[in-house]
């Protein structure tokens, strides 16, 4: 018995569909929907979470995230430039820093910065500073690697052309190299903000006051406050998606526009077209 | 393509005892070469003979290990030299064009005028447009480099360099990456520039161009200058066996020498 390629692909699709239908049917039949509804989707009961979960929780989540990102970006850029430095000690320090903060859990950094730094340096600044410091330190290590890759992706000839036109190194970096690297790193940087949005939930380990709650803390406390199972966690999760899904879309959009603006020379595109036709 | 102006001041170059090594690999083994103001010198030689390295030493994209390079009034090899001031007077055109892809053609030609020479934007744009028109590309001023053909990009690169009013132009195989049908346009512009009195050092495999335009042809091999002289002599009647061998290969690509390369 022999099948054409088309028949074979149809058969495979049919089998996949049957497997899916059976799995869904089994799940639906085996589930106690009343109980699931009360545990996960008891939205009526948790209405009192609003508006504070937005006005305080979401506001703090955004504040911690953006603050940490801004700090991480500045520190990350410094680290990335240090790693390219011709001065050995700068490279070593940056490498050690990056490897350290990429290798330890964010939770640990949060605890060390949140409790250790105020103790050791006898400073007493607001909690959000500690949060932004801790999350920013962690993200700066990732951002530095992202930026370094972006800087490396800019061809060496760009810097040489800029220097040949009389630009000093710093001017060539600022006007020619960094803007090109920036386009390359926009998508991964957007992903970094998404990661930070989620990592900001770690703040709870520092023992926060009501005005300092972010969304996860609201959600977690809600389990005991309302008789709605873990519906508060579901609410929290949905609110995170409200923040992160637009960022994901933004990242995709950046990816598309960068591809569109870095159009290859006509010659290359034509050659590519010919190859397509030939293939 | 005839609106360009004669070069205001052309600089000479003096190179003496120039040595450059990458680690153990000595690439330039004592080069002596003088270029008079307004002179056009073509550098020819096999791949790997050090032509690019020599050119890149002149504007200090590479740091020489020994020897003296003087460009105009600058001693490039003086450790105290102001590298950026020197480079402002020396235009460089690369094999791969190296236009800035994130800037329009016009901005490619104005960015350094504005940021380095501190020219007002309007003045810089007028100068850039004049040079773009001279290379026949004024109508593409607001396009991005990625939208241009290779030949057009290289012409923009020349206009960009000229917008800085250089006194010396360095060309590193400016037509090697081009489609054959666009090579002529670029060479025509370089020929015009030579007529206008620019000092030019050109690394090229275009023997026709060298014969016609060069005041002097310098043949390099293995990091030394093997032979130099008038184009007709060096290309038409070379005295050194290495030069003869190289030219046989270049002028007749189907020629198969006895020694395999
Ligand atoms: N940045 C570099 N590092 C190490 N070796 C190099 C570098 N640039 C050039 N070289 C070496 O120097 C020699 C001369 O190169 P180059 O000046 O580019 O020759 P040409 O332009 O005549 O082809 C080659 O052997 C090349 O491998
Ligand atoms: Mg070369």
Short mmCIF file of N, CA and C in Angstrom, two decimals, chain B residues 81-239:
data_model
loop_
_atom_site.label_atom_id
_atom_site.label_comp_id
_atom_site.label_asym_id
_atom_site.label_seq_id
_atom_site.Cartn_x
_atom_site.Cartn_y
_atom_site.Cartn_z
N UNK B 81 50.75 62.84 18.55
CA UNK B 81 49.95 63.39 17.45
C UNK B 81 48.46 63.36 17.80
N UNK B 82 47.75 64.38 17.33
CA UNK B 82 46.30 64.39 17.49
C UNK B 82 45.67 63.56 16.36
N UNK B 83 45.35 62.31 16.71
CA UNK B 83 44.91 61.36 15.69
C UNK B 83 43.67 61.87 14.96
N UNK B 84 42.71 62.43 15.72
CA UNK B 84 41.46 62.85 15.08
C UNK B 84 41.69 64.03 14.14
N UNK B 85 42.58 64.94 14.53
CA UNK B 85 42.87 66.08 13.67
C UNK B 85 43.52 65.60 12.37
N UNK B 86 44.40 64.61 12.49
CA UNK B 86 45.04 64.05 11.30
C UNK B 86 44.00 63.40 10.38
N UNK B 87 43.12 62.61 10.99
CA UNK B 87 42.15 61.87 10.17
C UNK B 87 41.18 62.79 9.46
N UNK B 88 40.92 63.97 10.06
CA UNK B 88 40.02 64.92 9.42
C UNK B 88 40.55 65.33 8.06
N UNK B 89 41.88 65.27 7.87
CA UNK B 89 42.47 65.71 6.61
C UNK B 89 42.66 64.57 5.62
N UNK B 90 42.38 63.36 6.09
CA UNK B 90 42.64 62.19 5.26
C UNK B 90 41.33 61.45 5.02
N UNK B 91 40.88 61.41 3.77
CA UNK B 91 39.66 60.67 3.46
C UNK B 91 39.99 59.22 3.19
N UNK B 92 39.08 58.32 3.62
CA UNK B 92 39.35 56.89 3.40
C UNK B 92 38.12 56.26 2.75
N UNK B 93 38.37 55.49 1.70
CA UNK B 93 37.28 54.78 1.03
C UNK B 93 37.59 53.29 1.10
N UNK B 94 36.61 52.52 1.61
CA UNK B 94 36.85 51.11 1.89
C UNK B 94 36.26 50.21 0.80
N UNK B 95 36.79 49.03 0.73
CA UNK B 95 36.27 48.04 -0.22
C UNK B 95 34.78 47.78 0.04
N UNK B 96 34.40 47.71 1.32
CA UNK B 96 33.01 47.38 1.67
C UNK B 96 32.16 48.63 1.91
N UNK B 97 32.55 49.79 1.40
CA UNK B 97 31.82 51.05 1.48
C UNK B 97 31.71 51.57 2.92
N UNK B 98 31.19 50.72 3.83
CA UNK B 98 31.02 51.12 5.23
C UNK B 98 30.19 52.39 5.39
N UNK B 99 29.14 52.53 4.58
CA UNK B 99 28.19 53.61 4.85
C UNK B 99 27.46 53.28 6.15
N UNK B 100 26.92 54.34 6.80
CA UNK B 100 26.19 54.11 8.04
C UNK B 100 24.75 53.76 7.70
N UNK B 101 24.32 52.53 7.91
CA UNK B 101 23.02 52.08 7.38
C UNK B 101 21.83 52.73 8.08
N UNK B 102 22.03 53.27 9.28
CA UNK B 102 20.90 53.85 10.01
C UNK B 102 20.71 55.32 9.68
N UNK B 103 21.57 55.88 8.83
CA UNK B 103 21.45 57.30 8.47
C UNK B 103 21.18 57.41 6.97
N UNK B 104 20.45 58.46 6.59
CA UNK B 104 20.21 58.67 5.16
C UNK B 104 21.54 58.99 4.47
N UNK B 105 21.50 58.93 3.15
CA UNK B 105 22.68 59.26 2.35
C UNK B 105 23.19 60.65 2.72
N UNK B 106 22.26 61.60 2.85
CA UNK B 106 22.65 62.97 3.18
C UNK B 106 23.31 63.04 4.55
N UNK B 107 22.67 62.36 5.52
CA UNK B 107 23.21 62.39 6.88
C UNK B 107 24.57 61.69 6.96
N UNK B 108 24.75 60.66 6.14
CA UNK B 108 26.06 60.03 6.06
C UNK B 108 27.12 61.06 5.73
N UNK B 109 26.74 62.00 4.85
CA UNK B 109 27.72 62.99 4.38
C UNK B 109 27.80 64.23 5.28
N UNK B 110 26.84 64.41 6.20
CA UNK B 110 26.88 65.60 7.04
C UNK B 110 27.28 65.30 8.49
N UNK B 111 27.10 64.04 8.92
CA UNK B 111 27.22 63.77 10.36
C UNK B 111 28.57 64.19 10.91
N UNK B 112 29.64 63.90 10.17
CA UNK B 112 30.95 64.23 10.71
C UNK B 112 31.28 65.71 10.52
N UNK B 113 30.74 66.30 9.43
CA UNK B 113 30.92 67.75 9.26
C UNK B 113 30.35 68.49 10.46
N UNK B 114 29.14 68.05 10.89
CA UNK B 114 28.46 68.74 11.99
C UNK B 114 29.10 68.41 13.33
N UNK B 115 29.33 67.11 13.57
CA UNK B 115 29.79 66.70 14.90
C UNK B 115 31.28 66.98 15.10
N UNK B 116 32.06 66.89 14.04
CA UNK B 116 33.51 67.03 14.20
C UNK B 116 33.99 68.42 13.79
N UNK B 117 33.58 68.86 12.59
CA UNK B 117 34.05 70.17 12.13
C UNK B 117 33.18 71.31 12.67
N UNK B 118 32.05 70.94 13.33
CA UNK B 118 31.15 71.93 13.92
C UNK B 118 30.57 72.88 12.87
N UNK B 119 30.39 72.41 11.65
CA UNK B 119 29.75 73.25 10.66
C UNK B 119 28.26 73.33 10.95
N UNK B 120 27.65 74.48 10.70
CA UNK B 120 26.19 74.58 10.85
C UNK B 120 25.53 73.58 9.90
N UNK B 121 24.35 73.06 10.32
CA UNK B 121 23.68 72.01 9.57
C UNK B 121 23.43 72.42 8.12
N UNK B 122 22.95 73.63 7.93
CA UNK B 122 22.60 74.07 6.56
C UNK B 122 23.84 74.09 5.66
N UNK B 123 24.94 74.60 6.22
CA UNK B 123 26.16 74.65 5.43
C UNK B 123 26.64 73.24 5.10
N UNK B 124 26.59 72.36 6.12
CA UNK B 124 27.04 70.98 5.91
C UNK B 124 26.20 70.30 4.82
N UNK B 125 24.89 70.56 4.84
CA UNK B 125 24.02 69.93 3.85
C UNK B 125 24.30 70.46 2.45
N UNK B 126 24.58 71.76 2.36
CA UNK B 126 24.89 72.33 1.05
C UNK B 126 26.17 71.70 0.50
N UNK B 127 27.16 71.55 1.37
CA UNK B 127 28.43 70.94 0.93
C UNK B 127 28.21 69.49 0.52
N UNK B 128 27.45 68.76 1.36
CA UNK B 128 27.19 67.35 1.06
C UNK B 128 26.46 67.20 -0.26
N UNK B 129 25.45 68.04 -0.48
CA UNK B 129 24.68 67.95 -1.73
C UNK B 129 25.55 68.25 -2.95
N UNK B 130 26.45 69.21 -2.79
CA UNK B 130 27.35 69.52 -3.89
C UNK B 130 28.17 68.28 -4.26
N UNK B 131 28.69 67.59 -3.24
CA UNK B 131 29.51 66.41 -3.53
C UNK B 131 28.66 65.25 -4.04
N UNK B 132 27.43 65.14 -3.50
CA UNK B 132 26.55 64.06 -3.98
C UNK B 132 26.19 64.30 -5.44
N UNK B 133 25.93 65.56 -5.78
CA UNK B 133 25.61 65.85 -7.18
C UNK B 133 26.81 65.58 -8.07
N UNK B 134 28.00 65.89 -7.56
CA UNK B 134 29.21 65.65 -8.36
C UNK B 134 29.39 64.16 -8.67
N UNK B 135 28.89 63.28 -7.78
CA UNK B 135 29.00 61.85 -8.07
C UNK B 135 27.71 61.32 -8.70
N UNK B 136 26.82 62.26 -9.06
CA UNK B 136 25.60 61.89 -9.79
C UNK B 136 24.50 61.30 -8.93
N UNK B 137 24.51 61.60 -7.61
CA UNK B 137 23.53 60.96 -6.74
C UNK B 137 22.73 61.95 -5.89
N UNK B 138 22.69 63.21 -6.31
CA UNK B 138 21.93 64.19 -5.55
C UNK B 138 20.49 63.76 -5.33
N UNK B 139 19.92 63.07 -6.32
CA UNK B 139 18.51 62.69 -6.22
C UNK B 139 18.27 61.58 -5.20
N UNK B 140 19.33 60.95 -4.70
CA UNK B 140 19.15 59.86 -3.72
C UNK B 140 19.49 60.31 -2.30
N UNK B 141 19.61 61.63 -2.08
CA UNK B 141 20.09 62.14 -0.79
C UNK B 141 19.25 61.66 0.39
N UNK B 142 17.95 61.43 0.16
CA UNK B 142 17.10 61.08 1.30
C UNK B 142 16.80 59.60 1.39
N UNK B 143 17.48 58.80 0.58
CA UNK B 143 17.35 57.35 0.70
C UNK B 143 18.29 56.83 1.78
N UNK B 144 18.06 55.57 2.17
CA UNK B 144 18.99 54.90 3.08
C UNK B 144 19.96 54.05 2.26
N UNK B 145 21.19 53.88 2.77
CA UNK B 145 22.20 53.14 2.00
C UNK B 145 21.71 51.78 1.52
N UNK B 146 20.93 51.10 2.37
CA UNK B 146 20.46 49.77 2.00
C UNK B 146 19.61 49.74 0.75
N UNK B 147 19.11 50.92 0.34
CA UNK B 147 18.27 50.99 -0.85
C UNK B 147 19.08 51.21 -2.12
N UNK B 148 20.42 51.39 -1.96
CA UNK B 148 21.26 51.72 -3.11
C UNK B 148 22.03 50.50 -3.59
N UNK B 149 22.42 50.52 -4.86
CA UNK B 149 23.28 49.45 -5.38
C UNK B 149 24.69 49.65 -4.83
N UNK B 150 25.52 48.63 -4.99
CA UNK B 150 26.89 48.71 -4.50
C UNK B 150 27.65 49.89 -5.09
N UNK B 151 27.51 50.07 -6.41
CA UNK B 151 28.21 51.17 -7.07
C UNK B 151 27.77 52.52 -6.53
N UNK B 152 26.45 52.65 -6.31
CA UNK B 152 25.93 53.91 -5.76
C UNK B 152 26.45 54.12 -4.35
N UNK B 153 26.48 53.05 -3.55
CA UNK B 153 26.97 53.18 -2.18
C UNK B 153 28.43 53.65 -2.17
N UNK B 154 29.22 53.10 -3.08
CA UNK B 154 30.62 53.49 -3.08
C UNK B 154 30.77 54.95 -3.51
N UNK B 155 29.91 55.41 -4.42
CA UNK B 155 29.97 56.82 -4.82
C UNK B 155 29.57 57.72 -3.65
N UNK B 156 28.59 57.28 -2.86
CA UNK B 156 28.23 58.04 -1.66
C UNK B 156 29.41 58.07 -0.69
N UNK B 157 30.09 56.94 -0.56
CA UNK B 157 31.23 56.88 0.36
C UNK B 157 32.31 57.89 -0.06
N UNK B 158 32.50 58.03 -1.36
CA UNK B 158 33.48 59.01 -1.83
C UNK B 158 33.00 60.43 -1.53
N UNK B 159 31.71 60.69 -1.79
CA UNK B 159 31.15 62.01 -1.49
C UNK B 159 31.24 62.31 0.00
N UNK B 160 31.00 61.29 0.83
CA UNK B 160 31.09 61.47 2.27
C UNK B 160 32.50 61.88 2.68
N UNK B 161 33.49 61.19 2.14
CA UNK B 161 34.87 61.52 2.48
C UNK B 161 35.22 62.93 2.00
N UNK B 162 34.78 63.27 0.77
CA UNK B 162 35.13 64.59 0.21
C UNK B 162 34.45 65.72 0.96
N UNK B 163 33.30 65.44 1.58
CA UNK B 163 32.57 66.48 2.32
C UNK B 163 33.39 67.03 3.49
N UNK B 164 34.41 66.28 3.90
CA UNK B 164 35.26 66.75 5.00
C UNK B 164 36.44 67.57 4.49
N UNK B 165 36.47 67.89 3.20
CA UNK B 165 37.58 68.64 2.60
C UNK B 165 38.95 68.03 2.90
N UNK B 166 39.14 66.77 2.56
CA UNK B 166 40.43 66.14 2.86
C UNK B 166 41.51 66.68 1.94
N UNK B 167 42.77 66.50 2.38
CA UNK B 167 43.90 66.90 1.57
C UNK B 167 44.58 65.69 0.96
N UNK B 168 44.07 64.53 1.36
CA UNK B 168 44.64 63.27 0.87
C UNK B 168 43.52 62.23 0.90
N UNK B 169 43.43 61.44 -0.17
CA UNK B 169 42.40 60.39 -0.20
C UNK B 169 43.05 59.02 -0.33
N UNK B 170 42.60 58.11 0.54
CA UNK B 170 43.10 56.74 0.49
C UNK B 170 41.97 55.84 -0.01
N UNK B 171 42.26 55.00 -0.98
CA UNK B 171 41.25 54.08 -1.51
C UNK B 171 41.76 52.65 -1.36
N UNK B 172 41.01 51.80 -0.67
CA UNK B 172 41.43 50.41 -0.51
C UNK B 172 40.55 49.50 -1.36
N UNK B 173 41.00 49.16 -2.52
CA UNK B 173 40.24 48.33 -3.46
C UNK B 173 38.79 48.78 -3.59
N UNK B 174 38.59 50.05 -4.00
CA UNK B 174 37.24 50.62 -3.98
C UNK B 174 36.26 49.93 -4.93
N UNK B 175 36.76 49.20 -5.92
CA UNK B 175 35.82 48.60 -6.88
C UNK B 175 35.78 47.07 -6.79
N UNK B 176 36.50 46.51 -5.81
CA UNK B 176 36.60 45.05 -5.77
C UNK B 176 35.30 44.36 -5.39
N UNK B 177 34.42 45.08 -4.66
CA UNK B 177 33.18 44.44 -4.22
C UNK B 177 32.02 44.79 -5.13
N UNK B 178 32.31 45.40 -6.28
CA UNK B 178 31.22 45.92 -7.12
C UNK B 178 30.88 44.99 -8.27
N UNK B 179 29.62 45.08 -8.71
CA UNK B 179 29.23 44.42 -9.95
C UNK B 179 30.02 45.05 -11.09
N UNK B 180 30.44 44.25 -12.04
CA UNK B 180 31.29 44.78 -13.13
C UNK B 180 30.71 46.01 -13.81
N UNK B 181 29.38 46.05 -13.97
CA UNK B 181 28.83 47.17 -14.74
C UNK B 181 28.82 48.48 -13.97
N UNK B 182 29.08 48.43 -12.65
CA UNK B 182 29.09 49.68 -11.88
C UNK B 182 30.51 50.17 -11.58
N UNK B 183 31.51 49.35 -11.93
CA UNK B 183 32.89 49.72 -11.65
C UNK B 183 33.27 51.01 -12.37
N UNK B 184 32.83 51.13 -13.63
CA UNK B 184 33.20 52.28 -14.45
C UNK B 184 32.80 53.60 -13.84
N UNK B 185 31.59 53.67 -13.26
CA UNK B 185 31.11 54.92 -12.65
C UNK B 185 32.04 55.36 -11.53
N UNK B 186 32.44 54.41 -10.69
CA UNK B 186 33.29 54.74 -9.56
C UNK B 186 34.67 55.18 -10.03
N UNK B 187 35.21 54.46 -11.01
CA UNK B 187 36.54 54.83 -11.53
C UNK B 187 36.49 56.21 -12.19
N UNK B 188 35.37 56.53 -12.85
CA UNK B 188 35.24 57.83 -13.50
C UNK B 188 35.33 58.95 -12.48
N UNK B 189 34.70 58.73 -11.33
CA UNK B 189 34.73 59.75 -10.28
C UNK B 189 36.15 59.91 -9.74
N UNK B 190 36.83 58.79 -9.58
CA UNK B 190 38.20 58.86 -9.06
C UNK B 190 39.12 59.54 -10.07
N UNK B 191 38.87 59.30 -11.34
CA UNK B 191 39.68 59.93 -12.39
C UNK B 191 39.50 61.45 -12.32
N UNK B 192 38.24 61.87 -12.16
CA UNK B 192 37.92 63.30 -12.07
C UNK B 192 38.63 63.93 -10.87
N UNK B 193 38.58 63.20 -9.76
CA UNK B 193 39.20 63.68 -8.53
C UNK B 193 40.71 63.86 -8.74
N UNK B 194 41.31 62.92 -9.44
CA UNK B 194 42.75 63.01 -9.73
C UNK B 194 43.03 64.25 -10.58
N UNK B 195 42.16 64.49 -11.56
CA UNK B 195 42.34 65.67 -12.42
C UNK B 195 42.21 66.96 -11.62
N UNK B 196 41.33 66.92 -10.60
CA UNK B 196 41.13 68.11 -9.78
C UNK B 196 42.31 68.39 -8.87
N UNK B 197 43.27 67.48 -8.84
CA UNK B 197 44.49 67.76 -8.09
C UNK B 197 44.58 67.12 -6.72
N UNK B 198 43.71 66.17 -6.42
CA UNK B 198 43.76 65.52 -5.11
C UNK B 198 44.96 64.58 -5.04
N UNK B 199 45.59 64.56 -3.85
CA UNK B 199 46.60 63.53 -3.61
C UNK B 199 45.88 62.22 -3.34
N UNK B 200 46.23 61.18 -4.05
CA UNK B 200 45.50 59.91 -3.89
C UNK B 200 46.47 58.74 -3.78
N UNK B 201 46.18 57.85 -2.82
CA UNK B 201 46.88 56.57 -2.77
C UNK B 201 45.81 55.50 -2.94
N UNK B 202 45.92 54.73 -4.01
CA UNK B 202 44.85 53.82 -4.41
C UNK B 202 45.37 52.39 -4.48
N UNK B 203 44.82 51.53 -3.63
CA UNK B 203 45.10 50.10 -3.79
C UNK B 203 44.09 49.57 -4.79
N UNK B 204 44.57 48.97 -5.87
CA UNK B 204 43.61 48.53 -6.89
C UNK B 204 44.16 47.38 -7.71
N UNK B 205 43.24 46.62 -8.27
CA UNK B 205 43.61 45.60 -9.25
C UNK B 205 43.20 46.02 -10.65
N UNK B 206 42.69 47.28 -10.76
CA UNK B 206 42.26 47.77 -12.07
C UNK B 206 43.47 48.32 -12.81
N UNK B 207 44.13 47.49 -13.59
CA UNK B 207 45.36 47.90 -14.25
C UNK B 207 45.11 49.00 -15.28
N UNK B 208 43.94 48.95 -15.92
CA UNK B 208 43.60 49.99 -16.89
C UNK B 208 43.57 51.35 -16.22
N UNK B 209 42.94 51.42 -15.05
CA UNK B 209 42.85 52.66 -14.29
C UNK B 209 44.25 53.12 -13.88
N UNK B 210 45.05 52.20 -13.38
CA UNK B 210 46.39 52.53 -12.92
C UNK B 210 47.23 53.11 -14.07
N UNK B 211 47.18 52.44 -15.20
CA UNK B 211 47.91 52.90 -16.38
C UNK B 211 47.51 54.32 -16.76
N UNK B 212 46.21 54.57 -16.73
CA UNK B 212 45.71 55.82 -17.27
C UNK B 212 45.84 56.97 -16.28
N UNK B 213 45.58 56.70 -15.00
CA UNK B 213 45.44 57.78 -14.03
C UNK B 213 46.67 57.95 -13.14
N UNK B 214 47.33 56.85 -12.80
CA UNK B 214 48.41 56.94 -11.80
C UNK B 214 49.61 57.70 -12.34
N UNK B 215 50.14 58.59 -11.48
CA UNK B 215 51.42 59.21 -11.80
C UNK B 215 52.53 58.20 -11.55
N UNK B 216 52.26 57.32 -10.59
CA UNK B 216 53.28 56.33 -10.23
C UNK B 216 52.59 55.05 -9.78
N UNK B 217 53.17 53.93 -10.12
CA UNK B 217 52.66 52.65 -9.67
C UNK B 217 53.70 52.00 -8.77
N UNK B 218 53.23 51.50 -7.62
CA UNK B 218 54.14 50.87 -6.66
C UNK B 218 53.73 49.41 -6.54
N UNK B 219 54.65 48.52 -6.80
CA UNK B 219 54.36 47.10 -6.68
C UNK B 219 54.92 46.58 -5.36
N UNK B 220 54.04 46.00 -4.54
CA UNK B 220 54.45 45.45 -3.24
C UNK B 220 54.31 43.95 -3.26
N UNK B 221 55.23 43.30 -2.55
CA UNK B 221 55.09 41.86 -2.35
C UNK B 221 55.81 41.51 -1.05
N UNK B 222 55.19 40.69 -0.25
CA UNK B 222 55.83 40.23 0.99
C UNK B 222 56.24 41.34 1.93
N UNK B 223 55.49 42.45 1.96
CA UNK B 223 55.75 43.51 2.92
C UNK B 223 56.86 44.46 2.52
N UNK B 224 57.33 44.38 1.29
CA UNK B 224 58.32 45.35 0.82
C UNK B 224 57.88 45.92 -0.53
N UNK B 225 58.41 47.12 -0.84
CA UNK B 225 58.19 47.68 -2.17
C UNK B 225 59.21 47.04 -3.10
N UNK B 226 58.70 46.29 -4.07
CA UNK B 226 59.59 45.56 -4.96
C UNK B 226 60.03 46.44 -6.12
N UNK B 227 59.10 47.23 -6.62
CA UNK B 227 59.39 48.01 -7.82
C UNK B 227 58.45 49.19 -7.86
N UNK B 228 58.92 50.34 -8.30
CA UNK B 228 58.01 51.45 -8.51
C UNK B 228 58.50 52.34 -9.63
N UNK B 229 57.56 53.07 -10.19
CA UNK B 229 57.92 53.95 -11.30
C UNK B 229 56.69 54.38 -12.05
N UNK B 230 56.90 54.97 -13.21
CA UNK B 230 55.77 55.41 -14.02
C UNK B 230 54.91 54.20 -14.38
N UNK B 231 53.60 54.45 -14.52
CA UNK B 231 52.67 53.35 -14.77
C UNK B 231 53.08 52.55 -16.00
N UNK B 232 53.42 53.25 -17.06
CA UNK B 232 53.75 52.56 -18.30
C UNK B 232 54.93 51.61 -18.10
N UNK B 233 55.90 52.04 -17.27
CA UNK B 233 57.06 51.17 -17.04
C UNK B 233 56.72 49.97 -16.19
N UNK B 234 56.13 50.24 -15.00
CA UNK B 234 55.91 49.14 -14.05
C UNK B 234 54.90 48.14 -14.61
N UNK B 235 53.84 48.64 -15.24
CA UNK B 235 52.83 47.73 -15.76
C UNK B 235 53.21 47.24 -17.16
N UNK B 236 53.75 48.14 -17.98
CA UNK B 236 54.02 47.77 -19.36
C UNK B 236 55.34 47.03 -19.54
N UNK B 237 56.31 47.37 -18.69
CA UNK B 237 57.64 46.79 -18.92
C UNK B 237 58.35 46.57 -17.58
N UNK B 238 57.78 45.70 -16.71
CA UNK B 238 58.34 45.53 -15.36
C UNK B 238 59.73 44.90 -15.43
N UNK B 239 60.60 45.34 -14.49
CA UNK B 239 61.96 44.84 -14.51
C UNK B 239 62.15 43.67 -13.54
#
